Coordinates of C-alpha atoms in Angstrom, one line a residue:
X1 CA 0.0 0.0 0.0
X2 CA 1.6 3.8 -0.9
X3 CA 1.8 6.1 2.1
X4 CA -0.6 8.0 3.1
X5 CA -0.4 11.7 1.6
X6 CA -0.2 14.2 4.4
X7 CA -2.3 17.8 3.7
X8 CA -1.4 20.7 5.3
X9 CA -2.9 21.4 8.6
X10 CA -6.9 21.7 9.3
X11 CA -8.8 23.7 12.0
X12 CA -11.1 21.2 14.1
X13 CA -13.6 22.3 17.2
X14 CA -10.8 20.3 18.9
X15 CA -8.2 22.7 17.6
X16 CA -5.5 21.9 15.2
X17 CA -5.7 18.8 13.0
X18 CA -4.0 17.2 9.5
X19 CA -6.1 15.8 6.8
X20 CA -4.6 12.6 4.9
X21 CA -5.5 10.5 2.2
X22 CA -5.1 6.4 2.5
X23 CA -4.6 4.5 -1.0
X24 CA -6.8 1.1 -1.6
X25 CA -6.5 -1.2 -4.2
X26 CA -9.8 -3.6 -4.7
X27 CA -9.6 -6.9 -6.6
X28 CA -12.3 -5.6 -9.0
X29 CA -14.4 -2.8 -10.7
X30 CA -17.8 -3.0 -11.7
X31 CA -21.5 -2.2 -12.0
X32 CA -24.7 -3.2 -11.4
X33 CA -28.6 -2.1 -10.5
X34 CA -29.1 -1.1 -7.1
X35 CA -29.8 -4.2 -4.5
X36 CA -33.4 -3.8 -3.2
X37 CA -32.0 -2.8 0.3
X38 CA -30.5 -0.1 -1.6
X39 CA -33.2 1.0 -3.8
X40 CA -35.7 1.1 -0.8
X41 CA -33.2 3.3 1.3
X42 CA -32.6 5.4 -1.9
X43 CA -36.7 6.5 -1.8
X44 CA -36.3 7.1 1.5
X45 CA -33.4 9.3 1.1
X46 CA -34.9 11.3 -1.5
X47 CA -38.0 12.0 0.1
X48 CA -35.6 13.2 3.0
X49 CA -33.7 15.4 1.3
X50 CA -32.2 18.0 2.3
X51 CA -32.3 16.4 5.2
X52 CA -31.5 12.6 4.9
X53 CA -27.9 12.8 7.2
X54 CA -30.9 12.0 9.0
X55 CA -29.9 8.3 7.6
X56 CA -26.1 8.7 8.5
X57 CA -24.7 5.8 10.9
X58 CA -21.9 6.9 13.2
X59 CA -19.6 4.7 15.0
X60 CA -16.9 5.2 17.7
X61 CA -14.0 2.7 18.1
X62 CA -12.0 2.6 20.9
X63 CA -8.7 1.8 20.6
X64 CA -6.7 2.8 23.9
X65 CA -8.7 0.7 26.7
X66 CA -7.0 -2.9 25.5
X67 CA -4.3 -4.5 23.4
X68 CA -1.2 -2.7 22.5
X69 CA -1.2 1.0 21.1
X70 CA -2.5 1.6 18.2
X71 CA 0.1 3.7 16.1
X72 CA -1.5 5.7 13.3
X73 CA 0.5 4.1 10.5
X74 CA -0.7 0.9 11.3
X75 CA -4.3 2.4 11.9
X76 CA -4.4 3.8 8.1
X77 CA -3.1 0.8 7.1
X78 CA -5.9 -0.8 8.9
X79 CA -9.0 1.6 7.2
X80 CA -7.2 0.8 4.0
X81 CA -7.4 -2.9 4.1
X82 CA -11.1 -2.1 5.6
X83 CA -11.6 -0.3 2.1
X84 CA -9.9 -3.5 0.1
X85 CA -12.3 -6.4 2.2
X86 CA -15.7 -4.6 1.4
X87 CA -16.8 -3.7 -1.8
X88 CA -19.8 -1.2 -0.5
X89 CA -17.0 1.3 0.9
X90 CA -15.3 2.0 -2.3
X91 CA -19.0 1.6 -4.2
X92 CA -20.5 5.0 -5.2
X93 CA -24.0 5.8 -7.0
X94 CA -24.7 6.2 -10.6
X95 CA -27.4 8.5 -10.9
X96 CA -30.2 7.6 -13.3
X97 CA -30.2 7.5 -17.0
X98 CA -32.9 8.4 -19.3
X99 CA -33.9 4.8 -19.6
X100 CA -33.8 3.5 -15.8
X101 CA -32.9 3.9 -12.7
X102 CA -29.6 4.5 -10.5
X103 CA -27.2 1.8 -10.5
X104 CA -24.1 1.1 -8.5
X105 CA -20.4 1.7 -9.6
X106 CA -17.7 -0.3 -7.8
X107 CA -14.0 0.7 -8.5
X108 CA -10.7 -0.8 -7.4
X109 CA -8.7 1.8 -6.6
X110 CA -8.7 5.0 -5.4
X111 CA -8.1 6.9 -1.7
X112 CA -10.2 7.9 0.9
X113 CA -9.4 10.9 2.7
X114 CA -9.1 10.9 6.6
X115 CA -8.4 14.0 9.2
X116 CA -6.4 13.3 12.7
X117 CA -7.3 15.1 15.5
X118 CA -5.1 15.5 18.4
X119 CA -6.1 15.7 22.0
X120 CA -3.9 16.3 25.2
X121 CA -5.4 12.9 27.4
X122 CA -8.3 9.8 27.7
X123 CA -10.5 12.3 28.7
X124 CA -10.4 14.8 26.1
X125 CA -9.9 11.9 23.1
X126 CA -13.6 10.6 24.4
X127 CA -15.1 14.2 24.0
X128 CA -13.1 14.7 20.2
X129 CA -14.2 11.8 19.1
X130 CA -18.0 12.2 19.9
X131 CA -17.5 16.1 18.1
X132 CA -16.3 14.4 15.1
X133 CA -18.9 12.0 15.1
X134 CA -21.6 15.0 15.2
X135 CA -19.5 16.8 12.3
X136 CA -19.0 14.0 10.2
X137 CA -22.6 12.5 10.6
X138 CA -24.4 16.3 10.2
X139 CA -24.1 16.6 6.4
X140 CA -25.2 14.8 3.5
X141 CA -23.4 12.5 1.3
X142 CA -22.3 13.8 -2.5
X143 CA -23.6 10.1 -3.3
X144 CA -22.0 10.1 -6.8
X145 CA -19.2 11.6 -6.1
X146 CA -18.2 10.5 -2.0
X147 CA -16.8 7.3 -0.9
X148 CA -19.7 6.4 1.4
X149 CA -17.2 6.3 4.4
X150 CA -15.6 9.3 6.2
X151 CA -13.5 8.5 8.8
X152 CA -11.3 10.4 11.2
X153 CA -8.6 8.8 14.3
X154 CA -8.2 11.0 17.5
X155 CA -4.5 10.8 18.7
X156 CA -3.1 11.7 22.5
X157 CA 0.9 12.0 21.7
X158 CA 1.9 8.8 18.9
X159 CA -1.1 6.6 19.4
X160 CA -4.5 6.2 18.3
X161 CA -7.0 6.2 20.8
X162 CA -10.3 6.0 18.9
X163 CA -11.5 5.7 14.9
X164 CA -14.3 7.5 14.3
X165 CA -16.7 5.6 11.0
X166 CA -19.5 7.7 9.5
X167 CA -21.2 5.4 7.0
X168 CA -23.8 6.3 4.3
X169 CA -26.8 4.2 4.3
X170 CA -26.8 3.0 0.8
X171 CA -23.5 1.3 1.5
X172 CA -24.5 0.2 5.0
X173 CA -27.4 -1.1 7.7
X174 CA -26.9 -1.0 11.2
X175 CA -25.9 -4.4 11.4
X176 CA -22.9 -3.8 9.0
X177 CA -21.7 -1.1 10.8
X178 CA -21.3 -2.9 13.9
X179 CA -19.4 -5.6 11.2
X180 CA -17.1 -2.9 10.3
X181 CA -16.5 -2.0 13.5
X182 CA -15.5 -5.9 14.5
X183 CA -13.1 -6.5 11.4
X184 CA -11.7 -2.9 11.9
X185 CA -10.9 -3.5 15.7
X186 CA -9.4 -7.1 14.4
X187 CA -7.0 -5.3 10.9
X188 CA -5.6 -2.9 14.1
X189 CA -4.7 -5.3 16.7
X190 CA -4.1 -8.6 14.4
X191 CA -3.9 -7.9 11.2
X192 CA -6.5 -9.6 9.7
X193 CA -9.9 -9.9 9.5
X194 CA -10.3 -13.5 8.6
X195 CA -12.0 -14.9 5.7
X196 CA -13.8 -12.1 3.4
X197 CA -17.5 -12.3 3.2
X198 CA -19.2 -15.1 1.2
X199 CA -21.1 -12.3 -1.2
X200 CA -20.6 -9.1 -2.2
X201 CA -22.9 -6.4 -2.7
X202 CA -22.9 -6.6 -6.7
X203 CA -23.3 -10.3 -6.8
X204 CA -26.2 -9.9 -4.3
X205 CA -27.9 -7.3 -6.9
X206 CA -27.3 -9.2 -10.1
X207 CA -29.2 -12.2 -8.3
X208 CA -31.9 -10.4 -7.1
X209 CA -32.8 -8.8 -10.4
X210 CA -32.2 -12.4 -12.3
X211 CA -35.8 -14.4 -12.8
X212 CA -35.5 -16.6 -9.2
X213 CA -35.0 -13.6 -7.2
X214 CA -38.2 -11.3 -9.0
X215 CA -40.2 -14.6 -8.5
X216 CA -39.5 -14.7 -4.8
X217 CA -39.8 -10.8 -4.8
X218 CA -43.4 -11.1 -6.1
X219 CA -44.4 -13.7 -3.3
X220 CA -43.3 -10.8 -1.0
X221 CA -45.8 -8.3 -2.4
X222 CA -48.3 -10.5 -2.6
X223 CA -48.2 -10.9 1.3
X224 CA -47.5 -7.0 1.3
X225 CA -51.2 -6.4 -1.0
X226 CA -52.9 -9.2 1.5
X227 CA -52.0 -7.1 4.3
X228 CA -52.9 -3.7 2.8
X229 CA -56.5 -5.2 2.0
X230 CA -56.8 -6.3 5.2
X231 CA -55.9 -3.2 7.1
X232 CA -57.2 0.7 6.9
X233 CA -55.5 2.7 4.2
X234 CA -53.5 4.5 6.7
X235 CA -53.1 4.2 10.3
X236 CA -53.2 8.4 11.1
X237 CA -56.1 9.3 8.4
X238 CA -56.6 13.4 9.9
X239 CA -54.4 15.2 10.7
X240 CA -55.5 16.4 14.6
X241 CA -53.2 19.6 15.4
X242 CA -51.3 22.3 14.0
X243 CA -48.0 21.5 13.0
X244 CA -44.8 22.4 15.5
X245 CA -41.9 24.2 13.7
X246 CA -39.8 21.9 12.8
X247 CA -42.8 19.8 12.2
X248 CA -40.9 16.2 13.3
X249 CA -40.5 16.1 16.8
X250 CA -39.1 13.1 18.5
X251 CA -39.6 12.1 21.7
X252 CA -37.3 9.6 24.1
X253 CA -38.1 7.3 27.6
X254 CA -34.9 5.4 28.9
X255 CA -36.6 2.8 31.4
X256 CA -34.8 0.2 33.5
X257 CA -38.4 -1.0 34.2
X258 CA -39.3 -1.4 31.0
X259 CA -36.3 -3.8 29.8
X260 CA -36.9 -6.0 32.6
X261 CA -40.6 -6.1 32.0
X262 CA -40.1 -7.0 28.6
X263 CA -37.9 -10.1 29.4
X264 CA -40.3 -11.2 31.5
X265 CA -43.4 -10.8 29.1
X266 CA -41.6 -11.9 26.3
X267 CA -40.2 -14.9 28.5
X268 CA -44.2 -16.1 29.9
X269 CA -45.4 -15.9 26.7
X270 CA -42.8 -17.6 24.3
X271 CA -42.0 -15.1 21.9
X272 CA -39.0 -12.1 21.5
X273 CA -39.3 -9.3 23.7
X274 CA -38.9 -7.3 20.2
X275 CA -42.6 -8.9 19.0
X276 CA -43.8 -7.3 22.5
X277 CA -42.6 -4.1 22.0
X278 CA -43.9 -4.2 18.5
X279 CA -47.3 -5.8 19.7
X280 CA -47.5 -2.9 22.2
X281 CA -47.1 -0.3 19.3
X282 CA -49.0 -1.5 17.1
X283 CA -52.3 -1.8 20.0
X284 CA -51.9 1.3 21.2
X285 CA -51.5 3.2 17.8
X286 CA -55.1 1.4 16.6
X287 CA -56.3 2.1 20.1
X288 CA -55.4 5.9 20.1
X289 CA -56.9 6.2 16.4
X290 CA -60.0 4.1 16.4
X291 CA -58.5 1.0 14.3
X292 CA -59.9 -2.7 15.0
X293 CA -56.5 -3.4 13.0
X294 CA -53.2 -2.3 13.0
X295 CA -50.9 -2.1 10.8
X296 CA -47.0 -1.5 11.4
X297 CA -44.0 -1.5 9.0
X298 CA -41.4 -3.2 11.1
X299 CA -37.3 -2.8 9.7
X300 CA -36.2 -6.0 8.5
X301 CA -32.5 -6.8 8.7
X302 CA -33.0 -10.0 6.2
X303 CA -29.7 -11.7 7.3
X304 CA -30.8 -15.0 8.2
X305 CA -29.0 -16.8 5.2
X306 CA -25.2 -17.6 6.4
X307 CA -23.9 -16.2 3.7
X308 CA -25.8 -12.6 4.0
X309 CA -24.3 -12.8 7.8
X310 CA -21.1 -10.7 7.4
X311 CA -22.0 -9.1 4.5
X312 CA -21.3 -4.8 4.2
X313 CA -24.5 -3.5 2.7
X314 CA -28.1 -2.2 3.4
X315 CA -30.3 -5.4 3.3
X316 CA -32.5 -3.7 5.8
X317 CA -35.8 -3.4 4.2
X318 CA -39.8 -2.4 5.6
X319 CA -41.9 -5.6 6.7
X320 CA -45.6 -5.2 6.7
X321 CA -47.1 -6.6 10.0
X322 CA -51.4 -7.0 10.2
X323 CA -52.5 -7.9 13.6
X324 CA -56.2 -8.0 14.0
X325 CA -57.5 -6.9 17.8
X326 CA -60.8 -7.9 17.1
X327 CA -59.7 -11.6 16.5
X328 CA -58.1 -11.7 19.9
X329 CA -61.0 -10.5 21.9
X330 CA -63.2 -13.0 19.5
X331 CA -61.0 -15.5 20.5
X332 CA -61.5 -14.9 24.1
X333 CA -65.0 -15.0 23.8
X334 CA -65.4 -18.4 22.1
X335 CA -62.7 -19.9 24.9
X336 CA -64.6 -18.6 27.8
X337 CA -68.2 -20.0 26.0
X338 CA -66.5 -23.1 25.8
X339 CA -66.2 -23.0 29.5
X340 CA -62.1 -23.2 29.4
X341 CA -61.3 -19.5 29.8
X342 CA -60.5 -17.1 32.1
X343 CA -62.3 -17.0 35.9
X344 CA -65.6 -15.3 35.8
X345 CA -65.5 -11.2 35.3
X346 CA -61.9 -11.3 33.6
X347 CA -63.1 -12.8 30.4
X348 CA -62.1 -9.6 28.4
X349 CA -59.3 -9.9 25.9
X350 CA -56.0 -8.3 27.3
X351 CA -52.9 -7.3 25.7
X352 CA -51.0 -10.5 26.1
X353 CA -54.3 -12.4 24.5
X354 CA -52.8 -10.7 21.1
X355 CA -49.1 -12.0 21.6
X356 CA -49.3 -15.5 20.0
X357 CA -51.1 -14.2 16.7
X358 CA -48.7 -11.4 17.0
X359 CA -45.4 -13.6 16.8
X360 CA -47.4 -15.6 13.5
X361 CA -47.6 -11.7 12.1
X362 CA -44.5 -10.8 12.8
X363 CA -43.1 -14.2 11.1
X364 CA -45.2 -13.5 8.2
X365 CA -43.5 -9.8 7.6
X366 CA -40.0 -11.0 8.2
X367 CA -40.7 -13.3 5.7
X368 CA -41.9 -11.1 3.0
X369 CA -39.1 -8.2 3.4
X370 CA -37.3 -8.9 0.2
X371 CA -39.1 -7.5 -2.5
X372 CA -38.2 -4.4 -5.5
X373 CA -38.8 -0.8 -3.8
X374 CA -40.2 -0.2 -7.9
X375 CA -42.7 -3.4 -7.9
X376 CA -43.4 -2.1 -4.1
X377 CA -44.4 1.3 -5.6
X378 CA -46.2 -0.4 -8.3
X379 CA -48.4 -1.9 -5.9
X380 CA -49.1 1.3 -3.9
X381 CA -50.3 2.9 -7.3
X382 CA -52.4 0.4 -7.9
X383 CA -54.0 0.6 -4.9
X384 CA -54.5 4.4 -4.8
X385 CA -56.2 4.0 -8.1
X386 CA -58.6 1.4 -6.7
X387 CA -59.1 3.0 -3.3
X388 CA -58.8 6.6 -4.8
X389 CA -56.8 7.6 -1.9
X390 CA -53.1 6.3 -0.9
X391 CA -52.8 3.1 1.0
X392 CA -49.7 3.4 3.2
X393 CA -50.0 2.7 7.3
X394 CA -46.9 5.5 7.9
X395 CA -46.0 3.7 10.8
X396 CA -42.7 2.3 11.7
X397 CA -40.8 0.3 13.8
X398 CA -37.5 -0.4 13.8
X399 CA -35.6 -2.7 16.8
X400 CA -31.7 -1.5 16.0
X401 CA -30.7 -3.8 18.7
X402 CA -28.6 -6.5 17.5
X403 CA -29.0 -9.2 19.9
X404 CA -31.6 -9.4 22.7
X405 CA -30.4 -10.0 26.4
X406 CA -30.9 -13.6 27.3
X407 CA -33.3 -14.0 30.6
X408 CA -31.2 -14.9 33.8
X409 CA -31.1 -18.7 34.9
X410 CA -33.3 -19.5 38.1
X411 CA -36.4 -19.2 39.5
X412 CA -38.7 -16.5 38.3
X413 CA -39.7 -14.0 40.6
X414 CA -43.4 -14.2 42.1
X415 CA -45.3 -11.7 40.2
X416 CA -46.0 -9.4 43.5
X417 CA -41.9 -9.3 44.0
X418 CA -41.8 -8.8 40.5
X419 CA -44.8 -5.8 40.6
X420 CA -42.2 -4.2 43.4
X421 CA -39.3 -4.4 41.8
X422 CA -40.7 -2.8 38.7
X423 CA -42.0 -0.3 40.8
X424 CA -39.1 0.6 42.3
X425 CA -37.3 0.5 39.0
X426 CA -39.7 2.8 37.1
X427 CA -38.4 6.0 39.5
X428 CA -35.2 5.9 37.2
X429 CA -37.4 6.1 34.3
X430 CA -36.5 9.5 32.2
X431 CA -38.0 11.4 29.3
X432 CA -37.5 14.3 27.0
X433 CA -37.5 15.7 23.8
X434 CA -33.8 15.3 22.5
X435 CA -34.2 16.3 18.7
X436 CA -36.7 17.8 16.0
X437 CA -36.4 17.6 12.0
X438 CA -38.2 19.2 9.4
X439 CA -38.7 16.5 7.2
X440 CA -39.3 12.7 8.0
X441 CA -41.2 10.3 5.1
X442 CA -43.3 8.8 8.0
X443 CA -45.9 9.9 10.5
X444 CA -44.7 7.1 13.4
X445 CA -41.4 6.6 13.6
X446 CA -40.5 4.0 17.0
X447 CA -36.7 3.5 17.8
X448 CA -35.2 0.3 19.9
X449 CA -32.0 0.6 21.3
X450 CA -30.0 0.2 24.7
X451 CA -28.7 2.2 27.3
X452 CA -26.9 0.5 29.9
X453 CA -29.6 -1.8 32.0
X454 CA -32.1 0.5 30.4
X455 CA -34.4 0.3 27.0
X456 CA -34.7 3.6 25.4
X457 CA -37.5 4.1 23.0
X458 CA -37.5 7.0 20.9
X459 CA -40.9 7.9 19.1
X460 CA -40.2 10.5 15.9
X461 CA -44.2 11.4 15.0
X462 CA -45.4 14.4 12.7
X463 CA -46.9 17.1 15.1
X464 CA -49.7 17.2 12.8
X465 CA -50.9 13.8 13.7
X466 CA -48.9 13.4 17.3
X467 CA -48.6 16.5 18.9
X468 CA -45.6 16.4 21.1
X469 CA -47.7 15.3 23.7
X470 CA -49.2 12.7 22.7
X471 CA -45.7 11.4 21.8
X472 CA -45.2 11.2 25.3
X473 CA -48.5 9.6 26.1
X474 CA -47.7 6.9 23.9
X475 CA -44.3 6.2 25.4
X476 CA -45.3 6.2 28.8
X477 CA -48.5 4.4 27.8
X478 CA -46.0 1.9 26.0
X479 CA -44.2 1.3 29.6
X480 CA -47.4 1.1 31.6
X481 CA -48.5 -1.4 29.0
X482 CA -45.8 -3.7 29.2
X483 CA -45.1 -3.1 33.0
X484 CA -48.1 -4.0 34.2
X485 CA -48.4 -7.2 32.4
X486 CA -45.5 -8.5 33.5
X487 CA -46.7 -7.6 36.8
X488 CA -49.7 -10.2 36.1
X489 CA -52.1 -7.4 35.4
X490 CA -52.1 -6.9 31.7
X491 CA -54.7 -4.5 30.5
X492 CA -58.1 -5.5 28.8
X493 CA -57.5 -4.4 24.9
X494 CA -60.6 -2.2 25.3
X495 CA -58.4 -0.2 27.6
X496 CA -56.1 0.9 25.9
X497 CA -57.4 4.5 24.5
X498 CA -58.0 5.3 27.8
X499 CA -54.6 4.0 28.9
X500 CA -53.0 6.6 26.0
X501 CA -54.7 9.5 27.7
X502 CA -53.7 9.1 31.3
X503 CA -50.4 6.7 31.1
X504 CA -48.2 10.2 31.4
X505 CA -50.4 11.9 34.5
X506 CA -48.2 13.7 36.1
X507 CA -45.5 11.8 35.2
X508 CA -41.7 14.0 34.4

């Protein structure tokens, strides 16, 4: 590999820093359509823009708490080979012709420019690597013209102490970021990464536009039409407020309680604590707006083939999960005619009545997540034309965590101890409002991810439909929810409007 070409000094918000360039030389060029990952995140970006850094994914790799320093040489040397080992990084858009749509151009060489930033201690490396994260991550990508990595190391005298990786989404999902991350950390302490992914990212396109994979793209949407039919149109029809400025507010709860109450539930009822999270949602959106069904576009990671495991690209792509209330609480009523069901006076269908159709649903939609964004959009048209209004639930759900938690061995508590300890753990539950956008292409936008022994849910909604708060209704409404039924209380489905308008009470 050549050296890295050194550029004169740059000003940082962390004071002074260099910018460089790092050679890589690929195996191959090419081109090839867009993968349906990447045509579906392509829609989304353009109905983004200006604002779709909104997509960005930002990582922070530290480099200074193990192993031995990391010297900035062999650092470079390290995002170089990164370059080499996946195609998507040195992979850049073509924009449409006359006679399609964009397609992807890979090249084999080229050089990817990088800045170090200096800092005098641990301490102050931390902070200048989260401001470089913020800078890098806050504008857009020049998609036809940017590598779709920009990357920047934080020094403290000779060593590196943390890489910095902002990734555009076309080249990436969350799940390959955390991928880069891994083989990155491995190229700077060892060397090597190990074998090189099983596909690539043009390979996985040329198959997917070839006759098998349209035929098993059309089995997709006819699961995705299925569900449309059987749901409303949309699952905010009015609009029931006056828009804030920005318009897209997004609201956040960070809950011990909540994580530990979704383990349980999830662990009584056989099924993922992310279908209870996504059950919840969808309930208490159909309950706030009237709907006997709900309908929920869940993110689909589509990685369960080995070879898709350690692949860099966006396979992410919307599910389409149906779950019918009105089933559960028919259900109910034919078990407790039977003389089978619940004692006397609790015969009402309650939230965890809808879990087992719900983990059916949400099999159904992981299923039928690979599909062509422009046969999708076909679809939609279709519809519209038929319905004479558009049929799209503009509500989302997206569980970024990678792995869930596995419940601890032993004895389960008995639901009062449990009741208390939840209790006790909801007074370290916090909210706010950490972020508003002016543009988002969805009307319900629900976040999963971790913080420490906490869950933190963040809700982005349109003010015109979810008034900022009644995004906080439905996140506290969403804990309550889940809380008390795995407390052994869980709420009849009937009450859940009424749980949406006083789950916050007085509540921070």
């Amino acid at each position: 590999m050549a050296e890295p070409a050194v550029a004169e000094p740059v000003a940082t918000l962390a004071g002074e820093a260099i910018s460089t360039e790092v050679s890589f030389r690929g195996e191959r060029s090419g081109t090839a359509p867009l993968t349906w990952g990447q045509r579906a995140i392509w829609h989304a970006i353009r109905r983004t823009a200006p604002n779709d850094h909104y997509f960005n994914i930002g990582r922070v790799l530290p480099l200074a708490d193990r192993g031995s320093p990391a010297t900035v040489a062999a650092t470079l040397d390290a995002l170089a080979r990164l370059v080499e080992r996946h195609e998507a990084l040195r992979t850049r858009l073509v924009p449409a012709a006359a006679d399609g749509g964009p397609s992807q151009w890979l090249a084999d060489t080229g050089s990817l420019p990088v800045t170090i930033a200096p800092a005098t201690g641990l301490p102050e490396a931390a902070a200048e690597a989260e401001t470089l994260l913020d800078r890098l991550s806050g504008t857009r990508f020049d998609y036809p013209a940017e590598w779709p990595l920009r990357a920047a190391l934080v020094t403290v005298g000779d060593r590196v102490t943390h890489a910095v990786l902002v990734l555009c989404h076309l080249a990436a999902d969350g799940h390959a970021a955390e991928v880069l991350v891994r083989d990155l950390r491995l190229l700077v302490r060892r060397g090597s990464a190990g074998r090189p992914p099983a596909t690539t990212p043009l390979d996985l396109a040329r198959g997917q536009h070839a006759e098998a994979g349209r035929r098993r793209g059309a089995a997709a949407l006819a699961h995705w039409e299925a569900g449309f039919r059987a749901a409303p149109p949309t699952m905010f029809p009015e609009p029931c407020a006056e828009p804030r400025s920005p318009r897209f507010w997004t609201g956040r709860i960070v809950s011990p309680a909540l994580a530990r109450a979704v383990a349980a539930v999830a662990a009584a009822h056989r099924v993922s604590g992310s279908t209870v999270l996504l059950t919840a949602s969808a309930a208490l959106v159909a309950a706030g707006e009237g709907h006997r069904t709900a309908a929920v576009m869940p993110i689909v990671g589509n990685r369960a083939a080995e070879a898709l495991r350690d692949l860099v690209s966006t396979l992410s792509q919307d599910g389409l999960f149906v779950l019918d209330l009105a089933a559960a609480e028919r259900n109910t009523e034919d078990r407790d005619g039977d003389g089978d069901g619940a004692e006397e006076g609790t015969g009402a269908a309650r939230f965890t009545d809808l879990l087992p159709a719900a983990h059916r649903a949400a099999l159904r939609a992981y299923r039928a997540a690979v599909y062509d964004p422009v046969e999708w959009d076909a679809l939609g048209e279709r519809l519209r034309a038929e319905y004479g209004r558009e049929v799209h639930p503009y509500c989302c759900f997206n569980d970024m965590r990678l792995v869930e938690r596995p419940v601890p061995e032993g004895p389960r508590p008995t639901a009062r101890v449990l009741a208390e300890e939840l209790a006790e753990a909801r007074r370290r539950t916090a909210f706010g409002f950490p972020a508003t956008q002016d543009r988002v292409a969805c009307r319900y936008c629900l976040h999963i991810t971790e913080e420490g022994d906490a869950l933190a849910v963040s809700l982005t909604a349109d003010t015109a439909y979810l008034p900022p708060e009644a995004i906080r209704a439905h996140l506290y409404a969403m804990e309550e929810l889940i809380v008390t039924s795995a407390a052994g209380s869980p709420p009849p489905i009937t009450d859940l409007r009424a749980l949406l308008e006083s789950a916050a009470g007085d509540r921070p």
